[in-house]
Each structure stands twice: as structure tokens, then as C-alpha cells.
Short mmCIF file of N, CA and C and ligand atoms in Angstrom, two decimals:
data_model
loop_
_atom_site.label_atom_id
_atom_site.label_comp_id
_atom_site.label_asym_id
_atom_site.label_seq_id
_atom_site.Cartn_x
_atom_site.Cartn_y
_atom_site.Cartn_z
N UNK A 1485 -7.32 15.60 -1.56
CA UNK A 1485 -8.64 16.25 -1.54
C UNK A 1485 -8.89 17.03 -2.83
N UNK A 1486 -7.83 17.58 -3.40
CA UNK A 1486 -8.01 18.28 -4.69
C UNK A 1486 -8.56 17.32 -5.75
N UNK A 1487 -8.05 16.10 -5.73
CA UNK A 1487 -8.53 15.13 -6.73
C UNK A 1487 -9.95 14.67 -6.41
N UNK A 1488 -10.30 14.63 -5.14
CA UNK A 1488 -11.68 14.30 -4.77
C UNK A 1488 -12.64 15.40 -5.24
N UNK A 1489 -12.21 16.64 -5.08
CA UNK A 1489 -13.05 17.78 -5.54
C UNK A 1489 -13.25 17.69 -7.05
N UNK A 1490 -12.18 17.40 -7.77
CA UNK A 1490 -12.30 17.29 -9.23
C UNK A 1490 -13.23 16.14 -9.59
N UNK A 1491 -13.12 15.03 -8.87
CA UNK A 1491 -13.99 13.87 -9.13
C UNK A 1491 -15.45 14.23 -8.82
N UNK A 1492 -15.66 14.97 -7.75
CA UNK A 1492 -17.04 15.37 -7.39
C UNK A 1492 -17.68 16.14 -8.55
N UNK A 1493 -16.90 16.96 -9.20
CA UNK A 1493 -17.46 17.76 -10.29
C UNK A 1493 -17.78 16.92 -11.53
N UNK A 1494 -17.34 15.68 -11.54
CA UNK A 1494 -17.67 14.77 -12.65
C UNK A 1494 -18.78 13.79 -12.25
N UNK A 1495 -19.34 13.95 -11.05
CA UNK A 1495 -20.37 13.01 -10.58
C UNK A 1495 -21.59 13.00 -11.50
N UNK A 1496 -22.28 11.87 -11.51
CA UNK A 1496 -23.54 11.77 -12.27
C UNK A 1496 -24.66 11.65 -11.25
N UNK A 1497 -25.28 12.78 -10.93
CA UNK A 1497 -26.29 12.81 -9.86
C UNK A 1497 -27.48 13.66 -10.27
N UNK A 1498 -28.15 13.26 -11.36
CA UNK A 1498 -29.27 14.07 -11.86
C UNK A 1498 -30.52 13.98 -11.00
N UNK A 1499 -30.60 12.98 -10.12
CA UNK A 1499 -31.83 12.77 -9.35
C UNK A 1499 -31.76 13.44 -7.99
N UNK A 1500 -30.64 13.28 -7.29
CA UNK A 1500 -30.52 13.89 -5.96
C UNK A 1500 -29.90 15.29 -6.03
N UNK A 1501 -29.18 15.56 -7.10
CA UNK A 1501 -28.39 16.80 -7.19
C UNK A 1501 -27.39 16.93 -6.05
N UNK A 1502 -27.06 15.81 -5.43
CA UNK A 1502 -26.06 15.77 -4.35
C UNK A 1502 -24.84 15.05 -4.91
N UNK A 1503 -23.74 15.75 -4.98
CA UNK A 1503 -22.58 15.17 -5.64
C UNK A 1503 -21.47 14.86 -4.63
N UNK A 1504 -20.81 13.75 -4.87
CA UNK A 1504 -19.79 13.24 -3.95
C UNK A 1504 -18.56 12.84 -4.76
N UNK A 1505 -17.40 13.19 -4.25
CA UNK A 1505 -16.15 12.79 -4.89
C UNK A 1505 -15.26 12.07 -3.90
N UNK A 1506 -14.51 11.13 -4.39
CA UNK A 1506 -13.62 10.33 -3.53
C UNK A 1506 -12.29 10.13 -4.26
N UNK A 1507 -11.20 10.33 -3.54
CA UNK A 1507 -9.87 10.02 -4.08
C UNK A 1507 -9.17 9.10 -3.09
N UNK A 1508 -8.60 8.04 -3.62
CA UNK A 1508 -7.93 7.02 -2.81
C UNK A 1508 -6.45 7.01 -3.15
N UNK A 1509 -5.62 7.18 -2.12
CA UNK A 1509 -4.16 7.11 -2.30
C UNK A 1509 -3.69 5.71 -1.95
N UNK A 1510 -3.07 5.04 -2.91
CA UNK A 1510 -2.54 3.70 -2.68
C UNK A 1510 -1.10 3.77 -2.18
N UNK A 1511 -0.63 2.66 -1.63
CA UNK A 1511 0.74 2.65 -1.09
C UNK A 1511 1.79 2.81 -2.19
N UNK A 1512 1.40 2.56 -3.44
CA UNK A 1512 2.36 2.74 -4.54
C UNK A 1512 2.31 4.16 -5.11
N UNK A 1513 1.53 5.04 -4.46
CA UNK A 1513 1.48 6.45 -4.88
C UNK A 1513 0.40 6.77 -5.89
N UNK A 1514 -0.22 5.73 -6.45
CA UNK A 1514 -1.28 5.96 -7.44
C UNK A 1514 -2.55 6.43 -6.74
N UNK A 1515 -3.25 7.37 -7.36
CA UNK A 1515 -4.51 7.87 -6.83
C UNK A 1515 -5.64 7.38 -7.73
N UNK A 1516 -6.63 6.73 -7.13
CA UNK A 1516 -7.81 6.25 -7.85
C UNK A 1516 -9.00 7.08 -7.39
N UNK A 1517 -9.78 7.59 -8.32
CA UNK A 1517 -10.91 8.45 -7.94
C UNK A 1517 -12.24 7.79 -8.31
N UNK A 1518 -13.29 8.30 -7.68
CA UNK A 1518 -14.64 7.87 -7.99
C UNK A 1518 -15.62 8.97 -7.62
N UNK A 1519 -16.83 8.82 -8.10
CA UNK A 1519 -17.89 9.77 -7.74
C UNK A 1519 -19.21 9.03 -7.78
N UNK A 1520 -20.25 9.65 -7.23
CA UNK A 1520 -21.52 8.92 -7.22
C UNK A 1520 -22.11 8.84 -8.62
N UNK A 1521 -22.64 7.64 -8.89
CA UNK A 1521 -23.24 7.32 -10.18
C UNK A 1521 -24.67 6.89 -9.94
N UNK A 1522 -25.60 7.77 -10.26
CA UNK A 1522 -27.02 7.48 -10.00
C UNK A 1522 -27.67 6.79 -11.19
N UNK A 1523 -28.90 6.36 -10.98
CA UNK A 1523 -29.61 5.60 -12.01
C UNK A 1523 -31.09 5.88 -11.89
N UNK A 1524 -31.80 5.84 -13.00
CA UNK A 1524 -33.24 6.06 -12.99
C UNK A 1524 -33.95 5.05 -12.09
N UNK A 1525 -33.40 3.83 -12.02
CA UNK A 1525 -33.85 2.86 -11.01
C UNK A 1525 -32.99 3.14 -9.79
N UNK A 1526 -33.46 3.98 -8.91
CA UNK A 1526 -32.61 4.60 -7.87
C UNK A 1526 -31.64 3.66 -7.15
N UNK A 1527 -32.09 2.48 -6.67
CA UNK A 1527 -31.15 1.64 -5.91
C UNK A 1527 -30.01 1.08 -6.76
N UNK A 1528 -30.11 1.21 -8.07
CA UNK A 1528 -29.03 0.71 -8.93
C UNK A 1528 -27.83 1.64 -8.97
N UNK A 1529 -27.97 2.84 -8.45
CA UNK A 1529 -26.83 3.75 -8.39
C UNK A 1529 -25.84 3.33 -7.32
N UNK A 1530 -24.69 4.01 -7.29
CA UNK A 1530 -23.66 3.66 -6.31
C UNK A 1530 -22.96 4.92 -5.80
N UNK A 1531 -22.60 4.86 -4.51
CA UNK A 1531 -21.89 5.97 -3.86
C UNK A 1531 -20.47 6.12 -4.41
N UNK A 1532 -19.96 7.34 -4.27
CA UNK A 1532 -18.60 7.66 -4.73
C UNK A 1532 -17.55 6.78 -4.08
N UNK A 1533 -17.70 6.53 -2.79
CA UNK A 1533 -16.68 5.78 -2.06
C UNK A 1533 -16.57 4.36 -2.59
N UNK A 1534 -17.72 3.74 -2.87
CA UNK A 1534 -17.67 2.37 -3.38
C UNK A 1534 -17.24 2.33 -4.83
N UNK A 1535 -17.63 3.31 -5.63
CA UNK A 1535 -17.13 3.38 -7.01
C UNK A 1535 -15.60 3.41 -6.97
N UNK A 1536 -15.06 4.24 -6.08
CA UNK A 1536 -13.60 4.42 -6.02
C UNK A 1536 -12.90 3.18 -5.45
N UNK A 1537 -13.41 2.64 -4.35
CA UNK A 1537 -12.68 1.54 -3.70
C UNK A 1537 -12.80 0.25 -4.52
N UNK A 1538 -13.92 0.06 -5.19
CA UNK A 1538 -14.04 -1.12 -6.06
C UNK A 1538 -13.15 -0.96 -7.29
N UNK A 1539 -13.02 0.26 -7.79
CA UNK A 1539 -12.11 0.50 -8.92
C UNK A 1539 -10.67 0.21 -8.49
N UNK A 1540 -10.31 0.66 -7.27
CA UNK A 1540 -8.96 0.40 -6.77
C UNK A 1540 -8.73 -1.11 -6.63
N UNK A 1541 -9.72 -1.80 -6.05
CA UNK A 1541 -9.60 -3.25 -5.87
C UNK A 1541 -9.54 -3.98 -7.21
N UNK A 1542 -10.26 -3.46 -8.20
CA UNK A 1542 -10.29 -4.10 -9.51
C UNK A 1542 -8.97 -3.90 -10.27
N UNK A 1543 -8.40 -2.71 -10.13
CA UNK A 1543 -7.21 -2.38 -10.92
C UNK A 1543 -5.90 -2.69 -10.20
N UNK A 1544 -5.93 -2.62 -8.86
CA UNK A 1544 -4.70 -2.80 -8.08
C UNK A 1544 -4.94 -3.77 -6.92
N UNK A 1545 -5.33 -5.00 -7.22
CA UNK A 1545 -5.61 -5.95 -6.14
C UNK A 1545 -4.36 -6.18 -5.29
N UNK A 1546 -4.55 -6.18 -3.98
CA UNK A 1546 -3.42 -6.46 -3.09
C UNK A 1546 -2.56 -5.25 -2.78
N UNK A 1547 -2.82 -4.12 -3.41
CA UNK A 1547 -2.06 -2.89 -3.12
C UNK A 1547 -2.79 -2.14 -2.00
N UNK A 1548 -2.09 -1.89 -0.90
CA UNK A 1548 -2.74 -1.29 0.27
C UNK A 1548 -3.21 0.13 -0.01
N UNK A 1549 -4.32 0.48 0.63
CA UNK A 1549 -4.87 1.84 0.58
C UNK A 1549 -4.35 2.60 1.79
N UNK A 1550 -3.72 3.75 1.53
CA UNK A 1550 -3.20 4.56 2.63
C UNK A 1550 -4.27 5.52 3.15
N UNK A 1551 -4.89 6.27 2.25
CA UNK A 1551 -5.81 7.33 2.66
C UNK A 1551 -6.94 7.47 1.66
N UNK A 1552 -8.06 8.00 2.16
CA UNK A 1552 -9.18 8.35 1.29
C UNK A 1552 -9.57 9.79 1.59
N UNK A 1553 -9.88 10.55 0.55
CA UNK A 1553 -10.39 11.92 0.71
C UNK A 1553 -11.79 11.97 0.13
N UNK A 1554 -12.73 12.53 0.89
CA UNK A 1554 -14.13 12.60 0.47
C UNK A 1554 -14.62 14.03 0.51
N UNK A 1555 -15.42 14.40 -0.48
CA UNK A 1555 -16.08 15.70 -0.48
C UNK A 1555 -17.50 15.50 -0.98
N UNK A 1556 -18.46 16.16 -0.34
CA UNK A 1556 -19.87 15.95 -0.68
C UNK A 1556 -20.67 17.21 -0.41
N UNK A 1557 -21.60 17.48 -1.32
CA UNK A 1557 -22.45 18.67 -1.17
C UNK A 1557 -23.53 18.65 -2.24
N UNK A 1558 -24.64 19.36 -1.99
CA UNK A 1558 -25.51 19.66 -3.11
C UNK A 1558 -24.69 20.37 -4.19
N UNK A 1559 -25.17 20.28 -5.44
CA UNK A 1559 -24.39 20.81 -6.57
C UNK A 1559 -24.04 22.28 -6.43
N UNK A 1560 -24.85 23.01 -5.66
CA UNK A 1560 -24.59 24.45 -5.53
C UNK A 1560 -23.45 24.78 -4.56
N UNK A 1561 -22.80 23.76 -4.04
CA UNK A 1561 -21.62 23.93 -3.16
C UNK A 1561 -21.94 24.60 -1.82
N UNK A 1562 -23.19 24.55 -1.39
CA UNK A 1562 -23.57 25.26 -0.16
C UNK A 1562 -23.15 24.55 1.12
N UNK A 1563 -22.90 23.24 1.05
CA UNK A 1563 -22.62 22.50 2.29
C UNK A 1563 -21.15 22.67 2.68
N UNK A 1564 -20.92 23.24 3.84
CA UNK A 1564 -19.56 23.57 4.25
C UNK A 1564 -19.13 22.80 5.50
N UNK A 1565 -19.90 21.78 5.87
CA UNK A 1565 -19.53 20.97 7.03
C UNK A 1565 -19.10 19.58 6.56
N UNK A 1566 -18.21 18.91 7.29
CA UNK A 1566 -17.71 17.61 6.85
C UNK A 1566 -18.84 16.58 6.72
N UNK A 1567 -18.81 15.81 5.63
CA UNK A 1567 -19.82 14.78 5.38
C UNK A 1567 -19.14 13.41 5.46
N UNK A 1568 -19.49 12.61 6.46
CA UNK A 1568 -18.87 11.28 6.59
C UNK A 1568 -19.49 10.29 5.62
N UNK A 1569 -18.79 9.19 5.33
CA UNK A 1569 -19.34 8.18 4.42
C UNK A 1569 -20.55 7.47 5.02
N UNK A 1570 -21.46 7.04 4.16
CA UNK A 1570 -22.67 6.34 4.63
C UNK A 1570 -22.31 4.97 5.19
N UNK A 1571 -23.24 4.36 5.85
CA UNK A 1571 -23.00 3.07 6.50
C UNK A 1571 -22.61 1.97 5.54
N UNK A 1572 -23.26 1.92 4.38
CA UNK A 1572 -22.92 0.87 3.42
C UNK A 1572 -21.49 1.04 2.93
N UNK A 1573 -21.06 2.27 2.74
CA UNK A 1573 -19.68 2.51 2.30
C UNK A 1573 -18.70 2.17 3.41
N UNK A 1574 -19.04 2.46 4.65
CA UNK A 1574 -18.16 2.09 5.77
C UNK A 1574 -17.95 0.57 5.78
N UNK A 1575 -19.02 -0.18 5.58
CA UNK A 1575 -18.92 -1.64 5.54
C UNK A 1575 -18.00 -2.08 4.41
N UNK A 1576 -18.13 -1.45 3.25
CA UNK A 1576 -17.29 -1.82 2.10
C UNK A 1576 -15.83 -1.49 2.38
N UNK A 1577 -15.57 -0.32 2.95
CA UNK A 1577 -14.19 0.08 3.25
C UNK A 1577 -13.59 -0.86 4.29
N UNK A 1578 -14.40 -1.31 5.26
CA UNK A 1578 -13.92 -2.18 6.33
C UNK A 1578 -13.29 -3.45 5.78
N UNK A 1579 -13.87 -3.99 4.74
CA UNK A 1579 -13.35 -5.23 4.13
C UNK A 1579 -11.91 -5.03 3.68
N UNK A 1580 -11.64 -3.88 3.06
CA UNK A 1580 -10.29 -3.61 2.54
C UNK A 1580 -9.31 -3.33 3.68
N UNK A 1581 -9.77 -2.60 4.69
CA UNK A 1581 -8.90 -2.30 5.82
C UNK A 1581 -8.56 -3.59 6.57
N UNK A 1582 -9.53 -4.44 6.78
CA UNK A 1582 -9.28 -5.72 7.45
C UNK A 1582 -8.28 -6.55 6.66
N UNK A 1583 -8.49 -6.65 5.34
CA UNK A 1583 -7.63 -7.50 4.52
C UNK A 1583 -6.19 -7.00 4.52
N UNK A 1584 -6.00 -5.70 4.48
CA UNK A 1584 -4.63 -5.18 4.37
C UNK A 1584 -3.95 -5.05 5.73
N UNK A 1585 -4.71 -5.19 6.80
CA UNK A 1585 -4.16 -5.15 8.16
C UNK A 1585 -3.34 -3.89 8.43
N UNK A 1586 -3.74 -2.80 7.81
CA UNK A 1586 -3.21 -1.49 8.20
C UNK A 1586 -4.31 -0.46 8.00
N UNK A 1587 -4.36 0.53 8.87
CA UNK A 1587 -5.51 1.44 8.85
C UNK A 1587 -5.59 2.30 7.59
N UNK A 1588 -6.81 2.60 7.22
CA UNK A 1588 -7.06 3.55 6.14
C UNK A 1588 -7.45 4.87 6.80
N UNK A 1589 -6.69 5.93 6.52
CA UNK A 1589 -7.01 7.26 7.04
C UNK A 1589 -8.08 7.88 6.13
N UNK A 1590 -9.11 8.42 6.76
CA UNK A 1590 -10.23 8.97 5.97
C UNK A 1590 -10.40 10.45 6.29
N UNK A 1591 -10.27 11.29 5.24
CA UNK A 1591 -10.46 12.74 5.38
C UNK A 1591 -11.80 13.07 4.72
N UNK A 1592 -12.62 13.86 5.37
CA UNK A 1592 -13.92 14.17 4.75
C UNK A 1592 -14.33 15.61 5.00
N UNK A 1593 -14.95 16.21 3.98
CA UNK A 1593 -15.41 17.60 4.08
C UNK A 1593 -16.70 17.77 3.28
N UNK A 1594 -17.26 18.97 3.36
CA UNK A 1594 -18.39 19.33 2.51
C UNK A 1594 -17.85 19.74 1.15
N UNK A 1595 -18.42 20.79 0.57
CA UNK A 1595 -17.89 21.30 -0.70
C UNK A 1595 -16.54 21.95 -0.47
N UNK A 1596 -16.37 22.53 0.73
CA UNK A 1596 -15.13 23.19 1.13
C UNK A 1596 -15.20 23.32 2.65
N UNK A 1597 -14.27 24.04 3.22
CA UNK A 1597 -14.32 24.25 4.67
C UNK A 1597 -13.55 23.21 5.45
N UNK A 1598 -13.98 23.00 6.69
CA UNK A 1598 -13.28 22.09 7.60
C UNK A 1598 -13.14 20.70 7.02
N UNK A 1599 -11.96 20.12 7.16
CA UNK A 1599 -11.74 18.73 6.76
C UNK A 1599 -11.58 17.91 8.04
N UNK A 1600 -12.50 16.98 8.26
CA UNK A 1600 -12.42 16.09 9.41
C UNK A 1600 -11.55 14.89 9.04
N UNK A 1601 -10.99 14.26 10.07
CA UNK A 1601 -10.08 13.13 9.82
C UNK A 1601 -10.38 11.98 10.77
N UNK A 1602 -10.51 10.79 10.22
CA UNK A 1602 -10.58 9.57 11.02
C UNK A 1602 -9.30 8.79 10.74
N UNK A 1603 -8.63 8.35 11.79
CA UNK A 1603 -7.34 7.67 11.61
C UNK A 1603 -7.49 6.24 11.13
N UNK A 1604 -8.72 5.73 11.21
CA UNK A 1604 -8.99 4.36 10.78
C UNK A 1604 -10.49 4.25 10.51
N UNK A 1605 -10.85 3.34 9.59
CA UNK A 1605 -12.28 3.08 9.36
C UNK A 1605 -12.95 2.63 10.65
N UNK A 1606 -12.19 1.94 11.50
CA UNK A 1606 -12.75 1.42 12.75
C UNK A 1606 -13.26 2.54 13.65
N UNK A 1607 -12.72 3.74 13.49
CA UNK A 1607 -13.21 4.87 14.29
C UNK A 1607 -14.61 5.30 13.84
N UNK A 1608 -14.95 4.99 12.59
CA UNK A 1608 -16.27 5.35 12.07
C UNK A 1608 -17.26 4.20 12.18
N UNK A 1609 -16.75 2.98 12.28
CA UNK A 1609 -17.62 1.79 12.32
C UNK A 1609 -17.08 0.76 13.31
N UNK A 1610 -17.42 0.92 14.58
CA UNK A 1610 -17.01 -0.10 15.55
C UNK A 1610 -17.85 -1.37 15.38
N UNK A 1611 -17.42 -2.45 15.97
CA UNK A 1611 -18.16 -3.73 15.93
C UNK A 1611 -18.51 -4.14 14.50
N UNK A 1612 -17.47 -4.21 13.69
CA UNK A 1612 -17.65 -4.51 12.26
C UNK A 1612 -18.05 -5.97 12.05
N UNK A 1613 -18.98 -6.19 11.15
CA UNK A 1613 -19.27 -7.55 10.69
C UNK A 1613 -18.26 -7.88 9.59
N UNK A 1614 -17.50 -8.96 9.76
CA UNK A 1614 -16.51 -9.32 8.73
C UNK A 1614 -16.49 -10.82 8.49
N UNK A 1615 -15.55 -11.24 7.65
CA UNK A 1615 -15.52 -12.65 7.19
C UNK A 1615 -15.25 -13.62 8.32
N UNK A 1616 -14.74 -13.14 9.46
CA UNK A 1616 -14.45 -14.06 10.55
C UNK A 1616 -15.70 -14.70 11.11
N UNK A 1617 -16.86 -14.06 10.87
CA UNK A 1617 -18.12 -14.62 11.39
C UNK A 1617 -18.74 -15.65 10.44
N UNK A 1618 -18.22 -15.73 9.22
CA UNK A 1618 -18.88 -16.59 8.23
C UNK A 1618 -18.49 -18.06 8.42
N1 THU B 571 -23.73 9.31 -1.61
C1 THU B 571 -22.42 9.00 -1.78
O1 THU B 571 -21.90 9.00 -2.90
N2 THU B 571 -21.70 8.68 -0.67
C2 THU B 571 -22.19 8.66 0.61
O2 THU B 571 -21.47 8.28 1.52
C3 THU B 571 -23.55 9.12 0.86
C4 THU B 571 -24.40 9.33 -0.33
C5 THU B 571 -24.54 9.62 -2.81
C6 THU B 571 -25.58 8.60 -3.15
C7 THU B 571 -26.58 9.43 -3.94
O3 THU B 571 -26.13 9.49 -5.29
C8 THU B 571 -26.45 10.82 -3.33
O4 THU B 571 -25.21 10.84 -2.62
C9 THU B 571 -27.58 11.17 -2.37
O5 THU B 571 -27.75 10.22 -1.39
#
């Protein structure tokens, strides 16, 4: 979570002023971080979770993800309640959890305060659409 907080402070969020940081712990001990990257063409931006998990997949393909830590708040750090990942990020995380056949533990908080924990992405997104339907 410390690395997620540091990543949040590097976020590029000039339009929403809502900053998000994500740190991913791989089974080899390496931590990959990401943060939200916004764009003047708003839909072209990307959430912190997907920046981080795609970076992990790009740099360490086939290396299992053990845990993810998320922190999110307006830039003024006022949000003190846990912020769960958005639906699109849950779908993206599900692909990795399914492929590695072991759960990804997800810890999430606001700028500080209570840290909520999901023991698996499946706890946040039941009835997942995955490649088995294709
Ligand atoms: N955002 C994330 O980075 N992760 C989420 O799970 C929810 C939203 C970002 C996207 C946008 O840059 C800002 O937060 C406001 O929606």
C-alpha cells in the first residue's frame, strides 16, 4: 500500500483531480505500480489498475499476481473510505486471475484510513464473462 500511495502521488489527473494509485505484488516479489493517466480526449485515459496490470502483463508475462493494493481520492486527500476498483478494471483483473488459476487478493482504501480486503477478484465480480464463452 505504501507503493500504491507513492504511485497515486505521481498520477496524471488534471481533468478529474481524482488520483488513484495501484501496486501489484508478483509471485517473484517484484512490485509493479501504476496510476491513472487522463487525456484531453477523456475516454482515451486509463485507470490506475489497468495501467498497472497491463504493465505487469507486458513486463512479466506468465508470472502470477499475488496481491494488489489500491488507493484513491480527490487530490486534497479528503476521501477516507475504501474505494473499490471500477467495473472495467474488475473485468481486466478477472482475465489475469482466471489465467493464473490462483486468487488475486485486493486491498483498497481512500487516501488513508480503513483498508478493505477482497480475497479474490471473484468476490468483487461474480458471474464473470471470460474466454470460455467465446
Ligand atoms: N479511476 C481509476 O484510476 N480507477 C478506478 O477504479 C476508478 C476511476 C480514475 C479514472 C479517472 O482518471 C479518475 O479516476 C476519475 O474517474
